[in-house]
Short mmCIF file of C-alpha atoms in Angstrom, two decimals:
data_model
loop_
_atom_site.label_atom_id
_atom_site.label_comp_id
_atom_site.label_asym_id
_atom_site.label_seq_id
_atom_site.Cartn_x
_atom_site.Cartn_y
_atom_site.Cartn_z
CA MET A 24 0.04 -0.01 0.12
CA THR A 25 1.30 3.46 -1.12
CA PRO A 26 1.99 6.07 1.60
CA GLU A 27 -0.66 8.19 0.06
CA VAL A 28 -3.31 5.49 0.57
CA VAL A 29 -1.90 4.98 4.23
CA ARG A 30 -2.24 8.75 4.70
CA ARG A 31 -5.83 8.89 3.62
CA HIS A 32 -6.87 5.86 5.78
CA TYR A 33 -5.25 7.51 8.71
CA LEU A 34 -7.05 10.82 8.14
CA GLU A 35 -10.37 8.98 7.72
CA ALA A 36 -9.81 7.18 11.14
CA MET A 37 -9.46 10.71 12.75
CA GLY A 38 -12.70 11.90 11.02
CA ILE A 39 -10.85 14.32 8.66
CA THR A 40 -12.15 14.31 5.09
CA ALA A 41 -9.34 13.97 2.44
CA TRP A 42 -9.71 15.75 -0.75
CA ALA A 43 -8.00 14.62 -3.97
CA SER A 44 -7.80 16.01 -7.35
CA ARG A 45 -9.74 13.90 -9.89
CA TYR A 46 -8.98 15.99 -12.97
CA GLN A 47 -5.82 17.69 -14.57
CA LEU A 48 -6.06 21.38 -14.99
CA PRO A 49 -4.41 23.00 -18.01
CA ASN A 50 -0.47 23.57 -17.54
CA ALA A 51 -0.79 21.59 -14.18
CA ARG A 52 1.72 19.12 -13.17
CA PRO A 53 0.51 15.52 -13.49
CA THR A 54 -0.68 13.87 -10.21
CA GLU A 55 1.47 11.10 -8.99
CA ALA A 56 0.01 7.66 -9.70
CA CYS A 57 -1.20 5.68 -6.45
CA GLU A 58 -3.61 3.11 -5.48
CA TRP A 59 -6.91 5.06 -4.96
CA ASP A 60 -9.52 3.19 -2.89
CA ASP A 61 -12.77 4.03 -4.79
CA THR A 62 -14.65 1.28 -3.13
CA PRO A 63 -18.12 2.74 -2.19
CA ALA A 64 -19.40 2.42 1.39
CA ALA A 65 -21.64 -0.44 2.04
CA PRO A 66 -25.24 0.76 1.91
CA THR A 67 -27.13 0.35 5.19
CA PRO A 68 -30.05 -2.19 4.87
CA PRO A 69 -33.48 -0.65 5.10
CA ARG A 70 -34.30 -2.70 8.17
CA GLU A 71 -31.30 -1.15 10.20
CA ARG A 72 -32.10 2.39 8.93
CA LEU A 73 -35.64 1.85 10.21
CA GLN A 74 -34.42 0.34 13.49
CA ALA A 75 -32.08 3.57 14.00
CA LEU A 76 -35.03 5.97 13.44
CA LEU A 77 -37.17 3.94 15.90
CA ASP A 78 -34.32 4.14 18.50
CA ASP A 79 -34.06 7.82 18.16
CA ALA A 80 -37.71 8.48 18.32
CA PRO A 81 -38.86 10.08 21.59
CA ALA A 82 -41.12 7.94 23.86
CA PRO A 83 -44.76 8.58 23.46
CA ARG A 84 -46.55 10.45 26.36
CA ALA A 85 -48.94 8.33 28.62
CA PRO A 86 -52.59 8.88 27.72
CA ALA A 87 -55.06 10.52 30.19
CA GLN A 88 -57.13 7.48 30.05
CA ALA A 89 -57.10 4.03 28.76
CA PRO A 90 -57.81 3.68 24.94
CA PRO A 91 -60.71 1.55 23.87
CA VAL A 92 -59.90 -2.01 23.15
CA THR A 93 -59.72 -2.72 19.44
CA ASP A 94 -58.44 -5.45 17.26
CA GLU A 95 -55.88 -3.20 15.27
CA VAL A 96 -52.34 -3.24 16.15
CA PRO A 97 -51.19 0.26 17.51
CA ALA A 98 -48.79 1.86 15.12
CA SER A 99 -46.15 2.91 17.78
CA PRO A 100 -42.32 2.54 17.76
CA SER A 101 -42.38 -0.24 20.23
CA ALA A 102 -44.95 -2.30 18.33
CA VAL A 103 -43.02 -1.81 15.12
CA ARG A 104 -39.83 -2.67 16.84
CA ALA A 105 -41.50 -5.90 18.27
CA LEU A 106 -42.60 -6.79 14.73
CA LEU A 107 -39.01 -6.19 13.38
CA GLU A 108 -37.50 -8.49 16.09
CA GLU A 109 -40.13 -11.21 15.37
CA ARG A 110 -41.48 -11.32 18.88
CA PRO A 111 -44.69 -10.24 20.60
CA SER A 112 -44.69 -6.82 22.19
CA ALA A 113 -45.00 -6.90 25.90
CA PRO A 114 -47.86 -5.00 27.53
CA SER A 115 -47.09 -1.48 28.68
CA LYS A 116 -46.81 -0.93 32.25
CA PRO A 117 -46.23 2.33 34.08
CA ALA A 118 -42.47 2.61 34.53
CA GLU A 119 -40.95 3.70 37.86
CA THR A 120 -38.86 6.77 37.77
CA SER A 121 -35.10 5.93 38.40
CA ALA A 122 -32.15 8.06 38.40
CA GLU A 123 -29.71 5.11 37.60
CA PRO A 124 -29.85 3.16 34.44
CA THR A 125 -30.32 -0.65 34.55
CA PRO A 126 -27.24 -2.96 33.91
CA SER A 127 -28.43 -3.56 30.42
CA GLU A 128 -28.84 0.31 29.70
CA ALA A 129 -25.55 1.07 31.28
CA PRO A 130 -23.07 2.63 28.64
CA VAL A 131 -20.00 0.80 27.77
CA VAL A 132 -16.92 2.75 28.72
CA LYS A 133 -13.88 2.14 26.44
CA GLU A 134 -10.40 2.80 27.93
CA LEU A 135 -8.67 5.41 25.63
CA LEU A 136 -5.01 4.92 25.29
CA GLN A 137 -2.79 7.97 25.81
CA PHE A 138 0.93 7.91 25.47
CA SER A 139 4.00 9.44 23.91
CA VAL A 140 7.25 7.92 22.34
CA SER A 141 10.58 9.19 21.23
CA CYS A 142 12.40 7.48 18.33
CA VAL A 143 16.08 7.70 17.04
CA CYS A 144 17.20 5.79 14.02
CA ILE A 145 20.73 4.26 14.01
CA GLY A 146 22.29 4.05 10.64
CA GLY A 147 19.00 3.89 8.84
CA ARG A 148 18.60 0.40 10.06
CA TRP A 149 17.77 0.05 13.69
CA LEU A 150 15.09 2.09 15.43
CA SER A 151 15.68 3.03 19.03
CA ILE A 152 12.37 3.62 20.92
CA HIS A 153 11.77 5.23 24.23
CA ALA A 154 8.49 5.83 26.06
CA GLY A 155 7.63 9.61 26.69
CA GLU A 156 9.78 12.46 25.58
CA ILE A 157 13.55 11.79 25.99
CA ASN A 158 15.27 14.49 28.03
CA ALA A 159 18.84 16.03 27.51
CA ALA A 160 20.59 13.74 30.19
CA GLU A 161 18.93 10.63 28.65
CA GLN A 162 20.13 11.70 25.22
CA ARG A 163 23.72 12.09 26.19
CA LEU A 164 23.61 8.64 28.01
CA LEU A 165 22.08 7.04 24.85
CA ALA A 166 24.83 8.68 22.62
CA ASN A 167 27.61 7.59 24.97
CA ILE A 168 26.23 3.97 24.93
CA TYR A 169 25.90 3.74 21.19
CA GLN A 170 29.43 5.25 20.73
CA ALA A 171 30.99 2.88 23.30
CA ALA A 172 29.30 -0.03 21.72
CA GLY A 173 30.28 0.87 18.19
CA LEU A 174 26.78 1.49 17.08
CA ALA A 175 27.15 5.27 16.33
CA ASP A 176 29.91 7.57 15.79
CA GLY A 177 29.61 10.88 17.93
CA SER A 178 26.22 12.54 18.28
CA LEU A 179 22.98 10.95 17.39
CA PRO A 180 20.40 12.05 14.86
CA GLU A 181 17.46 14.20 16.18
CA ALA A 182 14.94 12.42 18.00
CA MET A 183 11.41 12.16 16.55
CA PHE A 184 8.59 12.65 19.03
CA PHE A 185 5.02 10.97 18.52
CA LYS A 186 1.91 11.45 20.86
CA TRP A 187 -1.22 9.54 20.87
CA PRO A 188 -4.14 10.44 20.22
CA PRO A 189 -2.53 13.05 17.79
CA MET A 190 -5.63 15.57 18.38
CA ALA A 191 -7.41 15.76 21.71
CA ASN A 192 -11.11 14.78 21.36
CA ALA A 193 -10.87 14.41 17.72
CA PHE A 194 -12.81 11.07 17.55
CA GLU A 195 -13.92 8.20 19.71
CA PRO A 196 -12.25 4.91 18.29
CA GLU A 197 -14.35 1.77 18.38
CA ASP A 198 -11.18 -0.20 19.27
CA PRO A 199 -8.83 2.10 21.20
CA LEU A 200 -5.89 -0.48 21.26
CA GLU A 201 -6.13 -1.34 17.61
CA GLU A 202 -6.49 2.25 16.58
CA ALA A 203 -3.31 3.15 18.51
CA ARG A 204 -1.37 0.26 16.82
CA GLU A 205 -2.40 1.51 13.49
CA GLY A 206 -1.35 4.93 14.34
CA VAL A 207 2.13 4.11 15.65
CA ASN A 208 2.59 1.98 12.59
CA ALA A 209 1.68 4.60 10.22
CA PHE A 210 3.93 7.12 11.94
CA ILE A 211 7.04 4.86 11.75
CA SER A 212 6.23 3.68 8.24
CA GLY A 213 5.98 7.33 7.09
CA ALA A 214 9.02 8.37 8.75
CA ALA A 215 10.99 5.35 7.25
CA SER A 216 9.54 6.07 3.80
CA ARG A 217 10.50 9.83 3.93
CA GLN A 218 13.89 9.17 5.28
CA GLN A 219 14.55 6.09 3.16
CA TRP A 220 15.19 3.97 6.14
CA GLN A 221 15.59 0.13 5.79
CA LEU A 222 14.45 -0.89 9.23
CA GLU A 223 15.72 -4.20 10.58
CA LYS A 224 15.29 -4.09 14.23
CA ILE A 225 13.61 -2.19 17.11
CA LEU A 226 15.70 -1.22 20.15
CA TRP A 227 13.25 -0.80 23.05
CA TRP A 228 14.59 1.03 25.95
CA GLY A 229 12.17 0.76 28.86
CA ALA A 230 10.68 -2.71 28.91
CA ASP A 231 11.09 -2.63 32.84
CA ALA A 232 9.45 0.73 33.37
CA THR A 233 6.03 0.97 35.14
CA ASP A 234 5.06 4.42 34.10
CA PRO A 235 1.82 5.03 32.08
CA ASP A 236 3.76 5.79 28.76
CA SER A 237 5.59 2.51 29.15
CA ALA A 238 2.67 0.38 29.95
CA SER A 239 0.61 1.68 27.09
CA LEU A 240 3.78 1.33 24.67
CA ALA A 241 3.97 -2.35 25.67
CA LYS A 242 0.41 -2.96 24.57
CA VAL A 243 0.88 -1.17 21.39
CA LEU A 244 4.09 -2.93 20.27
CA ASP A 245 2.52 -6.25 21.18
CA VAL A 246 5.78 -8.02 21.70
CA ASP A 247 5.77 -11.85 21.45
CA ASN A 248 8.70 -14.02 21.18
CA GLN A 249 11.11 -11.06 20.68
CA GLN A 250 8.95 -9.98 17.74
CA SER A 251 6.73 -6.85 17.51
CA ARG A 252 3.44 -7.92 15.81
CA THR A 253 2.52 -4.36 15.35
CA LEU A 254 5.65 -3.25 13.54
CA GLU A 255 6.59 -6.81 12.22
CA LEU A 256 10.22 -6.39 13.23
CA PRO A 257 12.39 -8.11 15.77
CA VAL A 258 12.85 -6.38 19.12
CA TRP A 259 15.81 -6.13 21.47
CA GLN A 260 14.79 -5.07 24.97
CA ALA A 261 16.79 -3.13 27.54
CA PRO A 262 16.10 -1.21 30.90
CA SER A 263 14.88 2.34 30.63
CA LEU A 264 17.38 5.11 30.37
CA ASP A 265 16.25 6.51 33.64
CA THR A 266 17.26 3.15 35.15
CA LEU A 267 20.59 3.16 33.58
CA LEU A 268 21.18 6.81 34.75
CA HIS A 269 20.83 5.86 38.38
CA SER A 270 22.31 2.27 38.40
CA THR A 271 25.85 1.42 37.85
CA ARG A 272 24.91 -2.29 38.23
CA ALA A 273 22.35 -2.13 35.46
CA LYS A 274 24.87 -0.56 33.02
CA ARG A 275 27.44 -3.34 34.04
CA GLU A 276 24.99 -6.05 33.32
CA LEU A 277 23.91 -4.54 30.08
CA TRP A 278 27.31 -4.19 28.57
CA PRO A 279 27.78 -7.90 27.49
CA GLU A 280 24.52 -7.60 25.52
CA LEU A 281 25.36 -4.32 23.94
CA HIS A 282 28.71 -5.86 22.79
CA ALA A 283 26.97 -8.83 21.19
CA LEU A 284 24.39 -6.12 19.74
CA ALA A 285 27.16 -4.15 18.17
CA GLN A 286 28.69 -7.27 16.47
CA ARG A 287 25.24 -7.98 14.85
CA PHE A 288 24.96 -4.40 13.67
CA GLN A 289 28.51 -4.29 12.15
CA ALA A 290 27.55 -7.44 10.10
CA SER A 291 25.78 -7.46 6.99
CA PRO A 292 21.82 -7.11 7.17
CA SER A 293 21.41 -10.72 6.03
CA GLU A 294 23.84 -12.04 8.79
CA SER A 295 22.33 -9.93 11.55
CA ASP A 296 18.89 -11.10 10.72
CA ASP A 297 19.86 -14.65 11.62
CA HIS A 298 20.63 -13.76 15.23
#
């Protein structure tokens, strides 16, 4: 799928209408070819449209006196709803006023994921991921670690910052976790396409952290057997940079893993994938 199609799907998920040129104006540059998704939206069946109208209809007021008994079926929303659901309508009874909804009427509250992540790409091949916004001390530590291990020379590239959801109160997703995974995937895929990265591995710093950003990021990455299902890339996990800043023991225990990691990085891409 082309980046343009990914961008359109992402905008539609946020409730933003994407406009595209369908005709070429005189002396205008030709539009770049891409895979347009012109599949029309599935029409809503008449029964569902009628059901939605009935659900939105206000409840009828109670009559002052009982109506005369007839053989005709009353044309009320409840009667039509009963016919649609193919079951007889229950006799109406005066409802008791209650301030609290019944369990069946209680609204379903969906947990909205909110988190931020910082990313640094090493050599256009490995993506270093950190929950939250990386600060200056953590950036210096990360640069020193990569330089000592032979993963980078000198300073690191500028960190990219991503926050989810991208706009506050923009939309209410039906599946918050799936929407967040698609958002992170679109962000990293778009950055890789623009910068011409060939991503081979994810370096995740913070698998041991318990802050809200790290907990949400762990759900979004969906790591199983050292593989991120969301990004479809192998994952190397390490303690958070904050832990390493305050623990000499953690640095000492991590060094053998960093040394082995550097050897795989310096190998060819095909050889590093075999580890």
